[in-house]
Amino acid sequence: MELTAIKVPGKKKRGNTKAAVATTNPLKRPSSGRPLKLLDPSDETQSSASSEPTSKKRKNRSLKSIKSRRKMSDLEKLPTEILEVIFLFCLNINLPNASPVIAGKLSSPIIYNKTLLAAFGPTWASSHGRKSIGLKDRGGDPVLQSAILRCRWATLPVMLNAKDMWIQRFATDKVFKPVWFVADNNPPSDDDDSSAEETDNPTKITAREHLDTDFQDFSDVVLNWEESDGCLLDYCHLGLNFDVADAIEIPSSLLSGPWNEDTLKYLFWLITSGASIDWCHTTSGEVGLEGLKKAITFGDSRAIVILVWVGMKVELNVNLMVYALRNAGGDKFAVITQLWMLNFPSVNNKGARIIEKEIADMMDEAQQEGDNEKYDLAVKISKSETLATILYSSEPNYGVMDFEARK
C-alpha cells in the first residue's frame, strides 16, 4: 500500500521521484568549485586604502583637517600673516610647539630665513669683513642662537643660505677675506689687527663654497696624516670666521654622534664659526667626552680632531689613552697615534707605568688567545717614537719603550 503524501502550506520542495529529478535543470558549475570573482583594479585600490590602520591616516593630516576637527584658540584663529609678525617680533622659538596649527602656519622657508637673519644678523654684521684676531664683541644673543640650532629645520644648508642672503642684502660692499683651517692656505699678514676691508683683493665666494673647500682640505689633511708629520694642530689656523655668538651651546646631537658626512660638516662649520664647549654652565663637556669615546670606537679620525679642537683637549689624559688602546676601531694604530699627535700632554712616571702595563697586558693576552693581529699592534705601539716622546719627555735616554729598563 502506497503512502499518502501530505502537503504542508508554504513549503516548496523538489520532488524526489526519478521523473521530477530528470525534469530539473542541472546547475552549470565546474567540478572544481565556484570560480573566484575578478576584482577591478580601482576596487582593489579602494579596499587596500580602507584597510590601512587609522594611526597611519592620522599622521597624514593636513592643516585644514586639523582645524576642522578641533576647537581652535584665539591665537590659532589669527591669519598667518599676523601670526608671522607676532613670531618675528618676539622670536620665541617655543611658540610653534604650542599647537600643530601654529607650527603649520610658521613652517615655511621664508619664516626660517627671516628668523635666522634676525638672530644671527648682528653677529654677521660685527664679524663679516673683519679680522677674527682681536674681535672682542661678536654681537647676537647666544641663548636665542642656541635654541635655533636645536630646531630640526635649522640644517646646515638653511644656515648657509641665510648667510648668503644676508651678504646680498647688507654686505655687498664689504670685502670678505676667509680664514681657512689649513694654515698653509692662508696668505701671510703683517698686521693681524687690520681690517679685511683695507685689502685690494675682494673674495667673491659664497658661504657654501667656502665651507665645502675648507672641509675638503681639512679631510685631506687628517685622513692622510702620518706619525712622522708631527703635531696635527700645529698645521691648523687658530683664526676663525665668527658666524655665531660667543658662548653658544653646540647641539648635543652633533657632539654625541654618530656622524655622517652632513653632520660632521655641520659640526666643523660650528667650530670654525667660533663655537666651543662650555664646561662651567652646560653639560656639553660630558656629552663631548662620550662623543670622543664613540669616535675612537668608530675609528673616525675627523670627528676625533674636531672634538679635540672644540674643547676636549682637556680630556687627553692617561685614562683616555688606555680606553683607546682597548677600544680603538678602524685603523687602530692610526687612531691611537693621532690622539698622541693632537698635542697630547706629557705624562708623569705614574701615568707612564699605567700605559706600559696596559700594553704589556695586551701582549700577554694576545699570546694566550693566539691573536697575532693584537700582538703586532701592541708591539707596534710600544715602538712608537711619538709615544716615547710623551712618556719619557723628561727622560730622553729611553727613546722607545723598554719594559725591562722601566722596572
Short mmCIF file of C-alpha atoms in Angstrom, two decimals:
data_model
loop_
_atom_site.label_atom_id
_atom_site.label_comp_id
_atom_site.label_asym_id
_atom_site.label_seq_id
_atom_site.Cartn_x
_atom_site.Cartn_y
_atom_site.Cartn_z
CA MET A 1 0.00 0.00 0.00
CA GLU A 2 1.46 3.38 -1.05
CA LEU A 3 1.91 6.16 1.48
CA THR A 4 -0.29 9.21 1.20
CA ALA A 5 1.64 12.45 0.52
CA ILE A 6 0.98 15.25 2.99
CA LYS A 7 1.14 18.77 1.58
CA VAL A 8 2.29 21.44 4.04
CA PRO A 9 1.36 25.03 3.10
CA GLY A 10 4.34 27.27 2.42
CA LYS A 11 6.85 24.52 1.84
CA LYS A 12 8.17 24.21 -1.69
CA LYS A 13 10.14 21.05 -2.04
CA ARG A 14 11.52 19.36 -5.04
CA GLY A 15 10.17 16.05 -5.99
CA ASN A 16 12.30 13.11 -5.07
CA THR A 17 10.95 10.87 -7.75
CA LYS A 18 13.07 9.95 -10.73
CA ALA A 19 10.76 11.81 -13.08
CA ALA A 20 10.97 15.00 -11.03
CA VAL A 21 14.74 14.83 -10.81
CA ALA A 22 15.05 14.25 -14.56
CA THR A 23 12.96 17.31 -15.38
CA THR A 24 15.02 19.57 -13.10
CA ASN A 25 17.63 21.75 -14.91
CA PRO A 26 21.08 20.86 -13.58
CA LEU A 27 23.29 23.73 -12.28
CA LYS A 28 26.13 24.57 -14.62
CA ARG A 29 29.09 24.65 -12.21
CA PRO A 30 32.64 23.47 -12.77
CA SER A 31 33.69 20.39 -10.94
CA SER A 32 36.42 22.26 -9.06
CA GLY A 33 34.00 24.58 -7.35
CA ARG A 34 32.80 28.14 -7.68
CA PRO A 35 35.12 30.39 -9.70
CA LEU A 36 36.80 33.33 -7.96
CA LYS A 37 35.42 36.78 -8.51
CA LEU A 38 37.71 39.03 -10.55
CA LEU A 39 38.33 42.34 -8.79
CA ASP A 40 38.52 45.63 -10.59
CA PRO A 41 41.88 47.43 -10.06
CA SER A 42 40.08 50.52 -8.80
CA ASP A 43 38.11 48.42 -6.30
CA GLU A 44 41.34 46.77 -5.12
CA THR A 45 42.97 50.14 -4.54
CA GLN A 46 39.98 51.35 -2.57
CA SER A 47 39.87 48.19 -0.46
CA SER A 48 43.61 48.36 0.32
CA ALA A 49 43.31 52.03 1.23
CA SER A 50 40.40 51.30 3.52
CA SER A 51 42.39 48.53 5.22
CA GLU A 52 45.22 50.89 6.30
CA PRO A 53 45.48 51.41 10.04
CA THR A 54 43.89 54.53 11.41
CA SER A 55 47.12 55.61 13.07
CA LYS A 56 48.82 55.95 9.69
CA LYS A 57 45.97 58.04 8.33
CA ARG A 58 46.19 60.41 11.26
CA LYS A 59 49.85 61.11 10.57
CA ASN A 60 48.98 62.45 7.14
CA ARG A 61 46.51 65.01 8.43
CA SER A 62 46.64 68.37 6.75
CA LEU A 63 46.38 71.72 8.47
CA LYS A 64 42.84 72.09 7.12
CA SER A 65 41.69 68.80 8.64
CA ILE A 66 43.25 69.70 11.98
CA LYS A 67 41.34 72.97 12.04
CA SER A 68 38.05 71.28 11.18
CA ARG A 69 38.29 68.62 13.91
CA ARG A 70 39.21 70.67 16.95
CA LYS A 71 38.24 73.89 18.60
CA MET A 72 40.97 76.45 17.99
CA SER A 73 42.13 79.14 20.37
CA ASP A 74 42.08 82.83 19.55
CA LEU A 75 45.79 82.74 18.73
CA GLU A 76 45.31 79.85 16.31
CA LYS A 77 42.46 81.69 14.58
CA LEU A 78 44.71 84.60 13.66
CA PRO A 79 45.63 84.94 9.98
CA THR A 80 49.01 83.53 9.04
CA GLU A 81 50.41 86.96 8.16
CA ILE A 82 49.60 88.38 11.61
CA LEU A 83 50.93 85.28 13.37
CA GLU A 84 54.19 85.56 11.45
CA VAL A 85 54.58 89.19 12.55
CA ILE A 86 53.99 88.21 16.18
CA PHE A 87 56.55 85.41 15.97
CA LEU A 88 59.24 87.54 14.33
CA PHE A 89 58.64 90.30 16.88
CA CYS A 90 59.01 88.09 19.96
CA LEU A 91 61.34 85.44 18.44
CA ASN A 92 60.02 82.85 20.88
CA ILE A 93 61.31 79.62 19.37
CA ASN A 94 58.92 77.61 21.57
CA LEU A 95 55.82 79.25 20.07
CA PRO A 96 55.45 76.65 17.25
CA ASN A 97 55.44 73.95 19.94
CA ALA A 98 52.22 75.35 21.41
CA SER A 99 49.97 73.64 18.86
CA PRO A 100 50.19 71.90 15.46
CA VAL A 101 48.12 74.70 13.92
CA ILE A 102 50.65 77.37 14.90
CA ALA A 103 53.54 75.12 13.85
CA GLY A 104 51.93 74.58 10.46
CA LYS A 105 51.43 78.31 9.89
CA LEU A 106 55.01 79.15 10.85
CA SER A 107 56.64 76.33 8.87
CA SER A 108 57.88 77.97 5.70
CA PRO A 109 61.31 78.75 4.24
CA ILE A 110 60.54 82.46 4.33
CA ILE A 111 59.95 82.41 8.09
CA TYR A 112 63.10 80.32 8.58
CA ASN A 113 65.24 82.84 6.69
CA LYS A 114 63.73 85.83 8.49
CA THR A 115 64.31 84.14 11.84
CA LEU A 116 67.95 83.42 11.05
CA LEU A 117 68.55 86.94 9.77
CA ALA A 118 67.08 88.41 12.95
CA ALA A 119 69.03 86.09 15.27
CA PHE A 120 72.40 85.80 13.51
CA GLY A 121 72.40 89.12 11.65
CA PRO A 122 74.02 91.12 14.49
CA THR A 123 76.83 88.55 14.73
CA TRP A 124 77.46 88.60 11.00
CA ALA A 125 77.39 92.39 10.96
CA SER A 126 80.10 92.61 13.63
CA SER A 127 82.42 89.96 12.17
CA HIS A 128 81.95 89.86 8.40
CA GLY A 129 84.80 91.55 6.60
CA ARG A 130 86.89 91.94 9.77
CA LYS A 131 89.88 90.14 11.22
CA SER A 132 88.95 87.43 13.69
CA ILE A 133 92.02 88.15 15.82
CA GLY A 134 91.26 90.95 18.24
CA LEU A 135 87.49 90.80 17.73
CA LYS A 136 86.04 91.20 21.23
CA ASP A 137 82.29 91.64 20.74
CA ARG A 138 80.68 89.30 18.23
CA GLY A 139 77.14 90.52 18.82
CA GLY A 140 74.00 88.42 18.85
CA ASP A 141 72.11 86.54 21.55
CA PRO A 142 73.79 83.18 22.34
CA VAL A 143 70.67 81.81 24.07
CA LEU A 144 68.48 82.53 21.06
CA GLN A 145 71.03 81.16 18.60
CA SER A 146 71.47 78.00 20.67
CA ALA A 147 67.70 77.44 20.70
CA ILE A 148 67.56 77.84 16.92
CA LEU A 149 70.39 75.36 16.35
CA ARG A 150 68.41 72.75 18.27
CA CYS A 151 65.46 73.06 15.87
CA ARG A 152 65.07 70.34 13.25
CA TRP A 153 64.63 72.85 10.44
CA ALA A 154 67.94 74.61 11.23
CA THR A 155 70.01 72.41 8.92
CA LEU A 156 73.38 73.39 7.53
CA PRO A 157 72.06 74.29 4.02
CA VAL A 158 69.42 76.56 5.60
CA MET A 159 72.08 78.30 7.70
CA LEU A 160 74.40 78.84 4.75
CA ASN A 161 71.61 80.12 2.51
CA ALA A 162 70.63 82.62 5.19
CA LYS A 163 74.24 83.83 5.45
CA ASP A 164 74.46 84.33 1.69
CA MET A 165 71.12 86.16 1.72
CA TRP A 166 72.37 88.46 4.47
CA ILE A 167 75.52 89.24 2.48
CA GLN A 168 73.48 90.10 -0.61
CA ARG A 169 71.27 92.46 1.37
CA PHE A 170 73.62 94.16 3.79
CA ALA A 171 77.27 93.42 2.98
CA THR A 172 77.79 93.58 -0.75
CA ASP A 173 80.24 96.45 -0.25
CA LYS A 174 82.32 94.60 2.34
CA VAL A 175 85.39 92.64 1.35
CA PHE A 176 85.34 89.11 2.76
CA LYS A 177 88.71 87.50 3.39
CA PRO A 178 88.00 83.93 4.53
CA VAL A 179 90.09 82.15 7.12
CA TRP A 180 90.99 78.59 6.17
CA PHE A 181 91.51 75.68 8.55
CA VAL A 182 94.77 74.60 6.91
CA ALA A 183 97.31 77.24 7.86
CA ASP A 184 99.20 76.98 4.57
CA ASN A 185 96.10 78.12 2.67
CA ASN A 186 96.02 81.48 4.46
CA PRO A 187 98.11 84.29 2.98
CA PRO A 188 100.67 85.88 5.32
CA SER A 189 99.58 89.06 7.05
CA ASP A 190 101.84 91.56 8.77
CA ASP A 191 99.06 93.34 10.66
CA ASP A 192 96.69 90.99 12.43
CA ASP A 193 94.52 93.84 13.70
CA SER A 194 93.92 95.34 10.27
CA SER A 195 90.50 95.12 8.71
CA ALA A 196 89.86 92.97 5.71
CA GLU A 197 88.20 95.96 4.09
CA GLU A 198 91.64 97.52 3.57
CA THR A 199 92.72 94.77 1.19
CA ASP A 200 92.51 95.21 -2.55
CA ASN A 201 91.51 91.62 -3.32
CA PRO A 202 87.80 91.11 -2.63
CA THR A 203 86.72 87.48 -2.40
CA LYS A 204 83.55 86.58 -4.30
CA ILE A 205 82.82 83.29 -2.63
CA THR A 206 79.60 82.06 -1.08
CA ALA A 207 79.35 80.59 2.39
CA ARG A 208 78.64 77.16 0.92
CA GLU A 209 81.65 77.29 -1.42
CA HIS A 210 83.92 78.39 1.40
CA LEU A 211 82.75 75.59 3.69
CA ASP A 212 82.95 72.89 1.02
CA THR A 213 86.52 73.84 0.12
CA ASP A 214 87.64 74.23 3.72
CA PHE A 215 86.09 70.94 4.83
CA GLN A 216 87.64 69.08 1.90
CA ASP A 217 91.10 70.45 2.73
CA PHE A 218 90.59 69.51 6.37
CA SER A 219 89.57 65.97 5.41
CA ASP A 220 92.58 65.55 3.12
CA VAL A 221 95.00 66.63 5.84
CA VAL A 222 93.51 64.50 8.62
CA LEU A 223 92.95 61.33 6.61
CA ASN A 224 96.46 61.42 5.13
CA TRP A 225 98.30 62.36 8.32
CA GLU A 226 101.23 60.21 9.40
CA GLU A 227 103.12 59.91 12.64
CA SER A 228 106.25 61.45 11.18
CA ASP A 229 104.37 64.67 10.36
CA GLY A 230 104.31 65.78 13.99
CA CYS A 231 101.59 67.55 15.95
CA LEU A 232 98.49 67.97 13.82
CA LEU A 233 97.24 71.17 15.45
CA ASP A 234 100.49 72.93 14.56
CA TYR A 235 99.32 72.94 10.95
CA CYS A 236 95.88 74.38 11.78
CA HIS A 237 94.99 78.06 11.81
CA LEU A 238 93.76 79.48 15.09
CA GLY A 239 91.76 82.24 13.42
CA LEU A 240 88.03 81.72 12.98
CA ASN A 241 85.20 83.01 10.84
CA PHE A 242 82.93 84.23 13.63
CA ASP A 243 79.43 83.35 12.37
CA VAL A 244 77.91 82.53 15.77
CA ALA A 245 77.71 84.43 19.04
CA ASP A 246 80.12 83.91 21.88
CA ALA A 247 79.19 81.22 24.46
CA ILE A 248 76.81 79.49 22.06
CA GLU A 249 75.81 75.95 23.03
CA ILE A 250 76.53 73.25 20.46
CA PRO A 251 73.62 70.80 19.96
CA SER A 252 74.15 67.56 21.84
CA SER A 253 73.27 65.50 18.77
CA LEU A 254 76.32 66.87 16.97
CA LEU A 255 78.65 66.25 19.90
CA SER A 256 77.49 62.75 20.77
CA GLY A 257 77.39 61.28 17.26
CA PRO A 258 77.32 59.03 15.36
CA TRP A 259 78.25 61.23 12.42
CA ASN A 260 77.66 61.08 8.72
CA GLU A 261 79.17 63.44 6.17
CA ASP A 262 76.49 66.11 6.69
CA THR A 263 76.54 66.14 10.49
CA LEU A 264 80.34 66.10 10.54
CA LYS A 265 80.42 69.06 8.18
CA TYR A 266 77.84 70.86 10.33
CA LEU A 267 79.98 70.35 13.44
CA PHE A 268 83.05 71.51 11.52
CA TRP A 269 81.20 74.67 10.46
CA LEU A 270 80.19 75.44 14.05
CA ILE A 271 83.77 75.01 15.27
CA THR A 272 85.24 77.21 12.56
CA SER A 273 82.48 79.73 13.27
CA GLY A 274 83.61 80.21 16.86
CA ALA A 275 81.57 77.68 18.84
CA SER A 276 83.21 75.88 21.75
CA ILE A 277 82.34 73.71 24.73
CA ASP A 278 81.29 75.48 27.92
CA TRP A 279 82.42 73.31 30.81
CA CYS A 280 81.09 75.57 33.56
CA HIS A 281 77.46 76.30 32.68
CA THR A 282 76.40 73.39 30.44
CA THR A 283 76.73 69.63 30.20
CA SER A 284 78.37 69.86 26.78
CA GLY A 285 81.67 68.66 28.22
CA GLU A 286 80.21 65.35 29.40
CA VAL A 287 78.39 64.88 26.10
CA GLY A 288 81.55 65.72 24.18
CA LEU A 289 83.57 63.17 26.16
CA GLU A 290 81.08 60.43 25.32
CA GLY A 291 81.22 61.55 21.71
CA LEU A 292 85.02 61.43 21.72
CA LYS A 293 84.98 57.87 23.05
CA LYS A 294 82.43 56.95 20.42
CA ALA A 295 84.61 58.48 17.70
CA ILE A 296 87.57 56.42 18.97
CA THR A 297 85.45 53.27 18.89
CA PHE A 298 84.30 54.02 15.34
CA GLY A 299 87.81 54.98 14.24
CA ASP A 300 86.53 58.32 12.92
CA SER A 301 89.69 60.41 12.67
CA ARG A 302 87.96 63.59 11.55
CA ALA A 303 85.48 63.50 14.43
CA ILE A 304 88.35 62.99 16.89
CA VAL A 305 90.22 66.04 15.60
CA ILE A 306 87.12 68.26 15.61
CA LEU A 307 86.10 67.26 19.13
CA VAL A 308 89.61 67.79 20.48
CA TRP A 309 89.74 71.15 18.77
CA VAL A 310 86.34 72.23 20.11
CA GLY A 311 87.44 71.79 23.70
CA MET A 312 88.05 68.12 24.51
CA LYS A 313 91.80 68.64 24.70
CA VAL A 314 91.49 68.80 28.49
CA GLU A 315 90.36 65.16 28.42
CA LEU A 316 93.54 63.94 26.70
CA ASN A 317 94.85 62.01 29.67
CA VAL A 318 96.06 58.56 30.65
CA ASN A 319 92.54 57.19 31.11
CA LEU A 320 91.57 58.17 27.57
CA MET A 321 94.74 56.62 26.17
CA VAL A 322 94.02 53.35 27.99
CA TYR A 323 90.49 53.43 26.60
CA ALA A 324 91.87 53.96 23.09
CA LEU A 325 94.29 51.05 23.46
CA ARG A 326 91.42 48.71 24.26
CA ASN A 327 88.57 50.09 22.15
CA ALA A 328 90.01 51.84 19.09
CA GLY A 329 88.28 50.89 15.85
CA GLY A 330 89.13 51.17 12.18
CA ASP A 331 92.86 51.62 11.70
CA LYS A 332 93.70 51.14 15.37
CA PHE A 333 97.31 52.29 15.21
CA ALA A 334 96.39 55.40 13.20
CA VAL A 335 93.65 56.33 15.67
CA ILE A 336 95.90 55.86 18.71
CA THR A 337 98.84 57.76 17.26
CA GLN A 338 96.51 60.52 16.12
CA LEU A 339 95.45 61.09 19.71
CA TRP A 340 99.11 61.43 20.64
CA MET A 341 99.72 63.90 17.83
CA LEU A 342 96.89 66.18 18.97
CA ASN A 343 99.26 67.94 21.35
CA PHE A 344 98.91 65.20 23.95
CA PRO A 345 100.46 66.41 27.22
CA SER A 346 103.42 64.64 28.73
CA VAL A 347 102.53 62.20 31.49
CA ASN A 348 104.27 61.64 34.80
CA ASN A 349 106.01 58.45 35.88
CA LYS A 350 102.82 57.00 37.35
CA GLY A 351 100.92 57.53 34.12
CA ALA A 352 103.77 56.08 32.10
CA ARG A 353 103.76 52.92 34.20
CA ILE A 354 99.99 52.56 33.73
CA ILE A 355 100.31 52.77 29.95
CA GLU A 356 103.28 50.41 29.90
CA LYS A 357 101.38 47.85 31.96
CA GLU A 358 98.36 48.12 29.66
CA ILE A 359 100.46 47.47 26.57
CA ALA A 360 102.24 44.57 28.29
CA ASP A 361 98.86 43.08 29.25
CA MET A 362 97.74 43.38 25.64
CA MET A 363 100.79 41.40 24.53
CA ASP A 364 100.19 38.67 27.13
CA GLU A 365 96.51 38.39 26.26
CA ALA A 366 97.30 38.22 22.55
CA GLN A 367 99.79 35.38 23.11
CA GLN A 368 97.32 33.42 25.24
CA GLU A 369 94.50 33.93 22.74
CA GLY A 370 96.70 33.33 19.72
CA ASP A 371 95.68 36.71 18.29
CA ASN A 372 98.60 37.71 16.09
CA GLU A 373 96.94 40.93 14.95
CA LYS A 374 96.50 42.16 18.51
CA TYR A 375 100.07 41.21 19.39
CA ASP A 376 101.53 43.00 16.36
CA LEU A 377 99.50 46.11 17.24
CA ALA A 378 100.83 46.13 20.80
CA VAL A 379 104.41 45.72 19.58
CA LYS A 380 103.98 48.50 17.02
CA ILE A 381 102.56 50.82 19.66
CA SER A 382 105.40 50.06 22.07
CA LYS A 383 107.95 51.08 19.43
CA SER A 384 106.21 54.33 18.52
CA GLU A 385 108.50 57.35 18.78
CA THR A 386 105.54 59.62 19.45
CA LEU A 387 104.55 57.59 22.48
CA ALA A 388 108.13 57.59 23.71
CA THR A 389 108.21 61.38 23.46
CA ILE A 390 105.04 61.67 25.53
CA LEU A 391 106.03 59.15 28.19
CA TYR A 392 109.70 59.98 28.55
CA SER A 393 109.95 63.65 27.65
CA SER A 394 111.67 64.22 30.99
CA GLU A 395 113.89 61.15 30.46
CA PRO A 396 115.32 61.39 26.94
CA ASN A 397 117.61 58.38 27.34
CA TYR A 398 114.81 55.86 26.89
CA GLY A 399 113.88 56.70 23.29
CA VAL A 400 111.38 53.88 22.82
CA MET A 401 109.59 51.79 25.38
CA ASP A 402 111.89 49.41 27.24
CA PHE A 403 109.92 47.38 29.71
CA GLU A 404 112.98 45.85 31.35
CA ALA A 405 114.62 49.23 31.87
CA ARG A 406 111.49 50.72 33.38
CA LYS A 407 111.05 48.02 36.03
#
